[in-house]
Every structure is written in C-alpha cells, then in structure tokens.
Short mmCIF file of C-alpha atoms in Angstrom, two decimals:
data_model
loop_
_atom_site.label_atom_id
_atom_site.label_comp_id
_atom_site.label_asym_id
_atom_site.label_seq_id
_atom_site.Cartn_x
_atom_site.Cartn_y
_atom_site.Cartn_z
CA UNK A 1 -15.73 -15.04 -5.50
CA UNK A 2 -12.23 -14.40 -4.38
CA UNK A 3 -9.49 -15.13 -6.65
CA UNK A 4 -6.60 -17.32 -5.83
CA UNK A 5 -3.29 -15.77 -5.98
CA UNK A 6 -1.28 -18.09 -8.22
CA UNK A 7 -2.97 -21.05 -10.88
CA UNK A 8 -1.92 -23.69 -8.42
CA UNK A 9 -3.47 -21.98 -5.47
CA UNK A 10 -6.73 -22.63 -4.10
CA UNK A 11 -8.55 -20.08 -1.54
CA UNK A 12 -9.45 -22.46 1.83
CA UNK A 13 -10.50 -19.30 3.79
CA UNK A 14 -11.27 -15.67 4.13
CA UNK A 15 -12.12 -14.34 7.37
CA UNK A 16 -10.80 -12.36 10.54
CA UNK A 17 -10.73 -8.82 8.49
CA UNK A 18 -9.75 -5.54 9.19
CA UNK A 19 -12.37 -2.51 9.09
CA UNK A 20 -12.03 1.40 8.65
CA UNK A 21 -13.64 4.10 6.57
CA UNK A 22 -11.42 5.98 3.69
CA UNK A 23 -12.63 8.32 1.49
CA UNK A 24 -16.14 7.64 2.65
CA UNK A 25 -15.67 3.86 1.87
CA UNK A 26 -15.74 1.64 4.00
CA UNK A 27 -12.39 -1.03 3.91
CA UNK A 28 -12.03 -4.25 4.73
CA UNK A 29 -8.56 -5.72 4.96
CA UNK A 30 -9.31 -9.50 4.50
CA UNK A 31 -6.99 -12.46 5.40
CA UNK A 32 -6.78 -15.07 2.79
CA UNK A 33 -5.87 -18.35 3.16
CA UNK A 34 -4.43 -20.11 0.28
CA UNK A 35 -3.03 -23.86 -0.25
CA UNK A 36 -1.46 -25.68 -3.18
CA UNK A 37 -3.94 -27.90 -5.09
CA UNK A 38 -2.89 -31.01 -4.13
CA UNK A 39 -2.35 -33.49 -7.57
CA UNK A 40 -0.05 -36.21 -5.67
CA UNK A 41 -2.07 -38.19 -2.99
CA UNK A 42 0.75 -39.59 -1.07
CA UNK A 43 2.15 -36.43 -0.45
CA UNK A 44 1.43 -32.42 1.44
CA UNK A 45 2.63 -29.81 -0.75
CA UNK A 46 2.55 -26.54 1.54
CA UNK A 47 3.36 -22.93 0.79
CA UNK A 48 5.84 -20.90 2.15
CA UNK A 49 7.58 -17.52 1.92
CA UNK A 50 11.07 -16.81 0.82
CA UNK A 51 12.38 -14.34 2.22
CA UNK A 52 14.93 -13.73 0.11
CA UNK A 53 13.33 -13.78 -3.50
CA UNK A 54 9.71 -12.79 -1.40
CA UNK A 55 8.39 -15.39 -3.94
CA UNK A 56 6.42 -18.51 -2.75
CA UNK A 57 7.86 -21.74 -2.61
CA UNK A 58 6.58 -25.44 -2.29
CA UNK A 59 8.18 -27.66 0.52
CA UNK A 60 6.71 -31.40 0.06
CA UNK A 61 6.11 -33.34 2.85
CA UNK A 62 5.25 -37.40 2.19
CA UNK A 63 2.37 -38.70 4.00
CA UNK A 64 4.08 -42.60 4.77
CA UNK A 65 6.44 -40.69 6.87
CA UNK A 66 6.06 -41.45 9.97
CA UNK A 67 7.97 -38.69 11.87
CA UNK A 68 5.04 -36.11 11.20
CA UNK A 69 1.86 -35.74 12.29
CA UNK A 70 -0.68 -34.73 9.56
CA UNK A 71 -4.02 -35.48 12.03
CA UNK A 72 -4.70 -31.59 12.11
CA UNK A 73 -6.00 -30.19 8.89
CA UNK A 74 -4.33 -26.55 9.46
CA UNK A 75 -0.52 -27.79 10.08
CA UNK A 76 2.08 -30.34 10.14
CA UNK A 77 3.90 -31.77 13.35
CA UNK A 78 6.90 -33.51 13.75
CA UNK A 79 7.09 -34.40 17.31
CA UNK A 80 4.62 -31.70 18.59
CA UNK A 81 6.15 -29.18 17.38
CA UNK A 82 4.62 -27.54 14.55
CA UNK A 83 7.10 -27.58 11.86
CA UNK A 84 4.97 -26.26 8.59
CA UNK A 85 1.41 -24.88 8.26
CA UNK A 86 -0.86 -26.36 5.42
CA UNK A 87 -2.14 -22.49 4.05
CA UNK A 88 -0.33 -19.35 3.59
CA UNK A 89 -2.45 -16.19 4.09
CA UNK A 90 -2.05 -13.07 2.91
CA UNK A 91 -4.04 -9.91 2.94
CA UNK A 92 -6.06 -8.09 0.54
CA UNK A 93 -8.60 -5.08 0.01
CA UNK A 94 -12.16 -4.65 -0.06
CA UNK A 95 -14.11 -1.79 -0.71
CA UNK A 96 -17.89 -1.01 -0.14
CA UNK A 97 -20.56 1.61 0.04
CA UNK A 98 -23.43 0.37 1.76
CA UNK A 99 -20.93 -2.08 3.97
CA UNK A 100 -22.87 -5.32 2.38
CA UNK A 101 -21.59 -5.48 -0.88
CA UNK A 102 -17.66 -5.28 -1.44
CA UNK A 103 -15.73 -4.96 -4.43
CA UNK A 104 -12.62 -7.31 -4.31
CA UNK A 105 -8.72 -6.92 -5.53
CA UNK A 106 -7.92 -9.60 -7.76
CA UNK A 107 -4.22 -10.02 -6.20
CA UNK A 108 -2.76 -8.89 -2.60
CA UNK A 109 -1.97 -6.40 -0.75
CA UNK A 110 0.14 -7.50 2.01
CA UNK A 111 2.56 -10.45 2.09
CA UNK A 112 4.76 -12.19 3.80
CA UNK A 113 8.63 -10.41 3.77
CA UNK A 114 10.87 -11.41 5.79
CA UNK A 115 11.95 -14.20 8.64
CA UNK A 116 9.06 -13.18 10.77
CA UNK A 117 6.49 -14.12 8.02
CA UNK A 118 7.48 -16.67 6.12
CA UNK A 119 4.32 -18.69 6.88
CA UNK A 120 1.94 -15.89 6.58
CA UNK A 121 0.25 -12.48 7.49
CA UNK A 122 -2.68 -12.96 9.38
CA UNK A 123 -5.86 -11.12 11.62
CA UNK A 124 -5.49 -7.26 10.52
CA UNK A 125 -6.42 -4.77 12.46
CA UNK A 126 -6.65 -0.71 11.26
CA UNK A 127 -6.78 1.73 13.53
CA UNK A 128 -6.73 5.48 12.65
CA UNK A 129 -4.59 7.76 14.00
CA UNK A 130 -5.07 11.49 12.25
CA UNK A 131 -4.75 10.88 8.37
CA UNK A 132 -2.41 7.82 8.77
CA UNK A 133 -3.50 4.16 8.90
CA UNK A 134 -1.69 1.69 11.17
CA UNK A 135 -2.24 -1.71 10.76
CA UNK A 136 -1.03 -4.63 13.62
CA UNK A 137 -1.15 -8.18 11.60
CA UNK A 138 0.11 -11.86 12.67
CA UNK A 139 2.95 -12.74 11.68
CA UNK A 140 3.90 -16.65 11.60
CA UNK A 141 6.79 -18.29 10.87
CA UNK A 142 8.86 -21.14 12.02
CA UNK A 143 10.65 -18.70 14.96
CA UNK A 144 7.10 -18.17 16.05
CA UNK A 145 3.98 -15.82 16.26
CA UNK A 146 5.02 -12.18 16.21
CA UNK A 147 2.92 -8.98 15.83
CA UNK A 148 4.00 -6.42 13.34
CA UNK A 149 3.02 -2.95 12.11
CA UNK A 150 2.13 -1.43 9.13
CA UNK A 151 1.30 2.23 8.47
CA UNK A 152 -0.62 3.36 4.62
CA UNK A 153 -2.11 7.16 3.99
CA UNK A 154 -4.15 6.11 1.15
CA UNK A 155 -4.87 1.86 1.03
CA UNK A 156 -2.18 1.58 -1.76
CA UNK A 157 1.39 2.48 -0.31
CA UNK A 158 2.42 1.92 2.37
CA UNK A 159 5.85 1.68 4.92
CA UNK A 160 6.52 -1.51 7.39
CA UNK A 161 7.39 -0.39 10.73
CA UNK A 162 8.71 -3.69 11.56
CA UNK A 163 7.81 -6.08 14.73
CA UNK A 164 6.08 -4.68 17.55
CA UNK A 165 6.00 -7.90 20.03
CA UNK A 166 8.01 -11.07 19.70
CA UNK A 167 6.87 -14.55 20.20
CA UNK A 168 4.29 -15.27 20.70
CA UNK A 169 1.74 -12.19 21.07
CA UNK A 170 -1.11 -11.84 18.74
CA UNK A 171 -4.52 -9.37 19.24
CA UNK A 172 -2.97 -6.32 19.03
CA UNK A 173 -5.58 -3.38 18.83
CA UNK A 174 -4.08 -0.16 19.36
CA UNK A 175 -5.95 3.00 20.61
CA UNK A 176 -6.97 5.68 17.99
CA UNK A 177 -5.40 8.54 20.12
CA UNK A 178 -2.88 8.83 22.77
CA UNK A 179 -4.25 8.66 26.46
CA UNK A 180 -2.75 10.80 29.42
CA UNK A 181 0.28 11.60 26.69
CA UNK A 182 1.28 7.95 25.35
CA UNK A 183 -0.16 5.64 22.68
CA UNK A 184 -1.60 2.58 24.33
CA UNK A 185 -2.59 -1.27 22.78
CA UNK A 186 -4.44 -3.95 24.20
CA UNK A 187 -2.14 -7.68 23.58
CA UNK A 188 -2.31 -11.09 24.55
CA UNK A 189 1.10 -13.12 25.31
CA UNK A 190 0.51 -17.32 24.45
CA UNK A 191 2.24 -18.74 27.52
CA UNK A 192 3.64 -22.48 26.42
CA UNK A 193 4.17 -23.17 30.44
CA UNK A 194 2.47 -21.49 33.26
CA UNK A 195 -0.23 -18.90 32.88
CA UNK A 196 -3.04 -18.67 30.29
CA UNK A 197 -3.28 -16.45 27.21
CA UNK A 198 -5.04 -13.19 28.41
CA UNK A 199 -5.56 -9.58 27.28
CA UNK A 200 -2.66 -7.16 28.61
CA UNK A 201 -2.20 -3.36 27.95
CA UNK A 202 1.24 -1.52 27.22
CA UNK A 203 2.19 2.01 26.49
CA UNK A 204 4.37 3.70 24.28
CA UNK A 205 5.70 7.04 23.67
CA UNK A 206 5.99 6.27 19.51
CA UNK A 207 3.62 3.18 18.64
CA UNK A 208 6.82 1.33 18.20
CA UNK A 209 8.74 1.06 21.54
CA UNK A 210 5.78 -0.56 24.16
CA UNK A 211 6.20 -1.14 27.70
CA UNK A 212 4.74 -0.38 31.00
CA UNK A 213 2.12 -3.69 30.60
CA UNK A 214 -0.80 -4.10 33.11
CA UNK A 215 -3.05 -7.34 33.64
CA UNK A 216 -6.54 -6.20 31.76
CA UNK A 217 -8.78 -9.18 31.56
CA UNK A 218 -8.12 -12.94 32.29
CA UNK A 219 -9.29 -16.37 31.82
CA UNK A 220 -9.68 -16.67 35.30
CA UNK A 221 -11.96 -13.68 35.18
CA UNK A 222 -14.14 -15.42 32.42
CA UNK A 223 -14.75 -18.35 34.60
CA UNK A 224 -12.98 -20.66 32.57
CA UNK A 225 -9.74 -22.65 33.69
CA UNK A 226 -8.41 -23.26 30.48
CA UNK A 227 -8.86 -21.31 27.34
CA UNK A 228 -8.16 -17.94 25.93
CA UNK A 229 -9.32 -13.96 25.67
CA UNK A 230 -8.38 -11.52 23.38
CA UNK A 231 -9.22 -8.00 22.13
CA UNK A 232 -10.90 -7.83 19.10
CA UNK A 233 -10.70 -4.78 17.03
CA UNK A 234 -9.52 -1.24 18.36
CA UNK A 235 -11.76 0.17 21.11
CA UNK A 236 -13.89 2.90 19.93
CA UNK A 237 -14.72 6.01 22.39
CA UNK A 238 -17.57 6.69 23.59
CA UNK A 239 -19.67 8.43 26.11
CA UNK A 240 -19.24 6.04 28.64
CA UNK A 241 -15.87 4.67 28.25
CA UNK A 242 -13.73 2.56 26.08
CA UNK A 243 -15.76 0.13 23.97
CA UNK A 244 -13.98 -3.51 23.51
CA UNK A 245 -15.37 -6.20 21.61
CA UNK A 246 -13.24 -9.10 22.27
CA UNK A 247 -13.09 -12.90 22.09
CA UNK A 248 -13.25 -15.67 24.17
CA UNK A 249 -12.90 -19.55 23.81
CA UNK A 250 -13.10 -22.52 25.77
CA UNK A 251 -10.78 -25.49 26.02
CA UNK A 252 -12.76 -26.90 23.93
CA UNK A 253 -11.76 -23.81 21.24
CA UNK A 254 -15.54 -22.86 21.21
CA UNK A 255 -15.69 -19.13 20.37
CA UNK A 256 -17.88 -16.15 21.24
CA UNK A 257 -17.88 -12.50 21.42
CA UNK A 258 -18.92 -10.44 24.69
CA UNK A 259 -17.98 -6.54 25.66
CA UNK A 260 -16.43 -4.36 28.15
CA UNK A 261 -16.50 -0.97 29.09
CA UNK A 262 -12.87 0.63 30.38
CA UNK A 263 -12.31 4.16 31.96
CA UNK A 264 -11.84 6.73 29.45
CA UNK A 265 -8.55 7.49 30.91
CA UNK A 266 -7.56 4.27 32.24
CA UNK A 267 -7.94 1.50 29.75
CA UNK A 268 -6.81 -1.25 31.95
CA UNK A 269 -9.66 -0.62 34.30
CA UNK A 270 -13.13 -2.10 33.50
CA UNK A 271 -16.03 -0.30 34.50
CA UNK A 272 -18.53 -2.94 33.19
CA UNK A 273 -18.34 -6.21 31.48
CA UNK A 274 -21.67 -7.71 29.41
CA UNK A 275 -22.20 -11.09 31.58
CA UNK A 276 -23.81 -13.26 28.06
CA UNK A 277 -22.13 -13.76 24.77
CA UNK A 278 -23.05 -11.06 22.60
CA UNK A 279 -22.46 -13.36 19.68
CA UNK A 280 -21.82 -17.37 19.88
CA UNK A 281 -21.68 -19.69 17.17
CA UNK A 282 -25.45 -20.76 16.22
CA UNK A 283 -25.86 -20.56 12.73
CA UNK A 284 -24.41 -23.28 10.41
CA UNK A 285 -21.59 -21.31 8.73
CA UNK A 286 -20.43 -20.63 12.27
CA UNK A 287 -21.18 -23.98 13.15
CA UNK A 288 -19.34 -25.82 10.82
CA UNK A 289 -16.05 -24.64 8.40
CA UNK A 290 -12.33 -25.05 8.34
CA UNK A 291 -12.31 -24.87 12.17
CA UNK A 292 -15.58 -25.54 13.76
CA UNK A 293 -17.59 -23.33 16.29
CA UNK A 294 -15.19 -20.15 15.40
CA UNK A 295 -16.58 -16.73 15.84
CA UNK A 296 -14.01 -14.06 15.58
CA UNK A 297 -14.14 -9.93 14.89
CA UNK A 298 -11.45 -8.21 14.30
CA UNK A 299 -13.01 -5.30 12.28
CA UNK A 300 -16.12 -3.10 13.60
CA UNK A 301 -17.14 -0.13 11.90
CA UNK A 302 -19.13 2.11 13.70
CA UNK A 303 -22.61 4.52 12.48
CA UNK A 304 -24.98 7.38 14.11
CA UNK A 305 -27.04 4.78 15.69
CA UNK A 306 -25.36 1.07 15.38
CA UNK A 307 -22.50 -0.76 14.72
CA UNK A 308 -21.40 -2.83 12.16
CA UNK A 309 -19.36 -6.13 13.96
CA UNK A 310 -17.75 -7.52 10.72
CA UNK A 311 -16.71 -11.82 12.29
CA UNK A 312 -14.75 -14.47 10.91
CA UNK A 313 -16.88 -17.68 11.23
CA UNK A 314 -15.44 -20.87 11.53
CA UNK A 315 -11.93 -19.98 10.41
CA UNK A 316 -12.82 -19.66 6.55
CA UNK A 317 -15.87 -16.99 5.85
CA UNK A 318 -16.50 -13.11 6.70
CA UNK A 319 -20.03 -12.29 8.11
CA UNK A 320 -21.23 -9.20 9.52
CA UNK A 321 -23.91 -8.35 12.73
CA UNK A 322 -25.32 -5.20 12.95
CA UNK A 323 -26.37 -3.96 17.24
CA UNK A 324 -27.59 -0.60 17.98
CA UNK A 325 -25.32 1.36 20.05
CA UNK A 326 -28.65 1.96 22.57
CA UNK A 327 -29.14 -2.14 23.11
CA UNK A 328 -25.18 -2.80 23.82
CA UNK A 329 -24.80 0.09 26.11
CA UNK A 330 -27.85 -0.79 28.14
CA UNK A 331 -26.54 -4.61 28.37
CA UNK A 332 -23.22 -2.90 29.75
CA UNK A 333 -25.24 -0.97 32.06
CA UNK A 334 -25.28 2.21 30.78
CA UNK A 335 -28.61 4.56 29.33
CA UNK A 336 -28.41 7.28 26.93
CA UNK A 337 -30.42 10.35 28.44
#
C-alpha cells in the first residue's frame, strides 16, 4: 500500500520506475501519481508546484466552464492546449532483496523544484557510473516537457545537475560508461509539426553539455506511420553488443516492448532488432488502468542468467517479467557458445 503524500491526496498511480542495485539491494525509484480528493462536484481541484515556497498548491478549475476541456481524465485543455494536468507525481524509494517484495518510504524522495517541474517529476531512470548514481527524470510544467539530471552516492542525498534537454525530450537513458572517450544517451524529441517522435543518440564530454545527435531508430523503421519509440532503461553491455529494451506505440497509443542489439562501439548502429513484441499488453492489469493498453519499462535489473524487466502497466501499477538472457539473445540472433 503506498501512502499518499499529504491527507488530501490520493495515490491514482505508481508505475514507470527506476531500477539499480545499492548495497546489494536492489532499488526501485517509483513515480507516484497523486491528485486532490475531490469533495466539490462542480469543480477540478489539481495540484501543482510552487516554485517558490516548493510547497503544493491547489488551482480550481469549474467544470460549467466552457473554455476547458475536461474529456481526458489525465489533464485539462483550454483550447488544445494543455493548460493543467489532473495528478502531480513525484518520486520515491523502494528497496528489496529478492526483487519481489519491496519495502516502501512513507514520503518522497524527489519533487518538483523549480519552473521546469512545477507539474511533476516523472519516468526515472538510474544509471551507474563508478560509485555515483545519475538519474534522468521528466520534468513537466506549463513551459513544457524537459529532461533533467540528478546525481545521489548513497539513495539519500543527493545534488541536481539541472536540465539536460529542453522541450520537449523525454526517454533519456544514458550509457553506464563513456564510449570511444565521451558519455553517450539515447533521447527522443516530441515534434508538434513535421516528423515523428523517435529515439536519437547524443554525446557529451561531461553528462551535462550533449551534442553531436544521430538518427537511431524510427517510426518509420517500426512500420508504423504514426506513433512513437523510445528507449527504455539504460542499455546494459553485453557480449554481443548494446542491449536496449525500448517502447513502442501505435496511433492508437497501444504499447509494447521489443529489443535491439547496437555495436559495442557504435551505439547508433543496430546490429539486430527482435521482429515480435517481447512484451504487449495481454493481461488485465495491462489491459485496463488509468490509461489503457500501456506497457512501459523503464527499470531492468540484470542477474547471472536472466533479467528482471520491471513495466509500468496501464499508466498506474508496477509489474515485473523475468527472460533468460539465453532466450532474448537467441530471438536477437545471437547463441552463447
């Protein structure tokens, strides 16, 4: 049971979390989504960040008016624009030994802090880089979807690096170790005009200045002429190449999960690409949620033999799928000898 954050809160979602292993643990860094309980049925009370105070405030919206568009569960539009979402998220720890059962902070870690997230933190992901833990989350506000950086030693401190990409750019997942000299990241822009939203790679000499982008994988390449792809969490090394679990979904916003393989020193190049979802939205908790038909990882934690894909599922629950390293490599193509 997760706690809500404030008495007048109530959690509507946790899902899309962040994975690593500390002190032999393993860590999940889950979003939260939180709303106000809503006592007043002619109006939408909705939570935002402010970031002066850093407290939470209510901004009241009344249902009879007819400038705003209230049709879509997860925001509020006034003339298509988006002008409030209904949640806040923020994120939070949990810890487990055997990677099923988690012990759960009572309160957050991360929250929103300044301009850039005054409608939320959202879709973690940790990637470790010698003893130091960085951490690429959404952030949302009404200037737009940026991605910023976090860096913690020890999953209680830890320093804001500030914004990595501005609006809007979300999937971050940077590399665990620099590759021919430079730290590297997969992205994905959101084009609002021409183009589709596709997974990108940039360089950087200091995780914090990135440039140098090159076209990775597209919707075009998925078969789809509409839609979106997007890396899901940071691609592990192996034997073969680069390991990426990432995302893709329809125009319909139907989710699944498939892999690709990338050169070892040339992460924008795909040496293989599985050709079925590796995970789709079958069972009912996928099925059917705050948004329907959502399958989503973020977090992947990896053993001797398997890996552990840790998924949001329809936009408000965390579920995990175990695949042995041996079945995913041969669906890539590869064998072990």
């Amino acid at each position: 049971m997760i706690t809500p954050s404030q008495a007048n809160f109530s959690v509507c979602g946790v899902f899309n979390c962040g994975a690593t292993i500390y002190n032999k643990q393993i860590v999940l860094l889950l979003r939260v989504a939180e709303s106000y309980i809503q006592d007043d049925p002619t109006k939408v009370i909705v939570p935002q960040i402010d970031p002066q105070t850093k407290k939470t405030i209510a901004i009241s919206f009344d249902k009879t008016d007819s400038r705003y568009d209230f049709s879509d569960s997860r925001v509020i539009k006034k003339h298509k624009t988006t002008v409030a979402l209904t949640s806040l998220s923020h994120l939070r720890r949990a810890y487990s030994d055997d990677g099923i059962n988690f012990v759960i902070d009572d309160k957050p870690w991360i929250e929103g802090d300044d301009i850039t997230e005054i409608w939320g933190v959202e879709d973690p992901r940790i990637t470790k880089i010698s003893n130091n833990y960085f951490i690429t989350y959404t952030a949302v506000s009404n200037l737009g979807i940026f991605t910023n950086l976090i860096k913690t030693t020890d999953f209680f401190s830890f320093e804001r690096l500030g914004t990595l990409f501005v609006t809007d750019n979300k999937d971050v997942a940077i590399f665990p170790e620099k590759i021919k000299g430079k730290y590297q990241t997969y992205h994905r822009p959101v084009p609002t005009d021409i183009g589709t939203p596709n997974i990108w790679l940039a360089k950087s000499p200091d995780l914090i200045h990135w440039g140098e982008h090159q076209k990775v994988l597209t919707v075009k390449d998925e078969g789809l002429t509409k839609g979106r792809v997007g890396a899901g969490a940071p691609s592990i090394k192996t034997p073969f190449g680069w390991l990426q679990i990432y995302h893709v979904a329809d125009a319909t916003n139907n989710y699944h999960l498939k892999a690709l393989m990338t050169d070892l020193t040339d992460p924008a190049k795909i040496i293989a690409k599985t050709h079925q979802p590796l995970l789709k939205p079958e069972r009912d908790y996928e099925q059917n949620g705050f948004f329907k038909n959502v399958v989503f990882a973020n977090g992947i934690i990896e053993r001797e033999t398997e890996f552990i894909v840790y998924y949001g599922a329809a936009d408000d629950k965390i579920a995990a799928a175990k695949i042995k390293k041996a079945d995913l490599y041969e669906r890539l193509g590869f064998k072990n000898d």
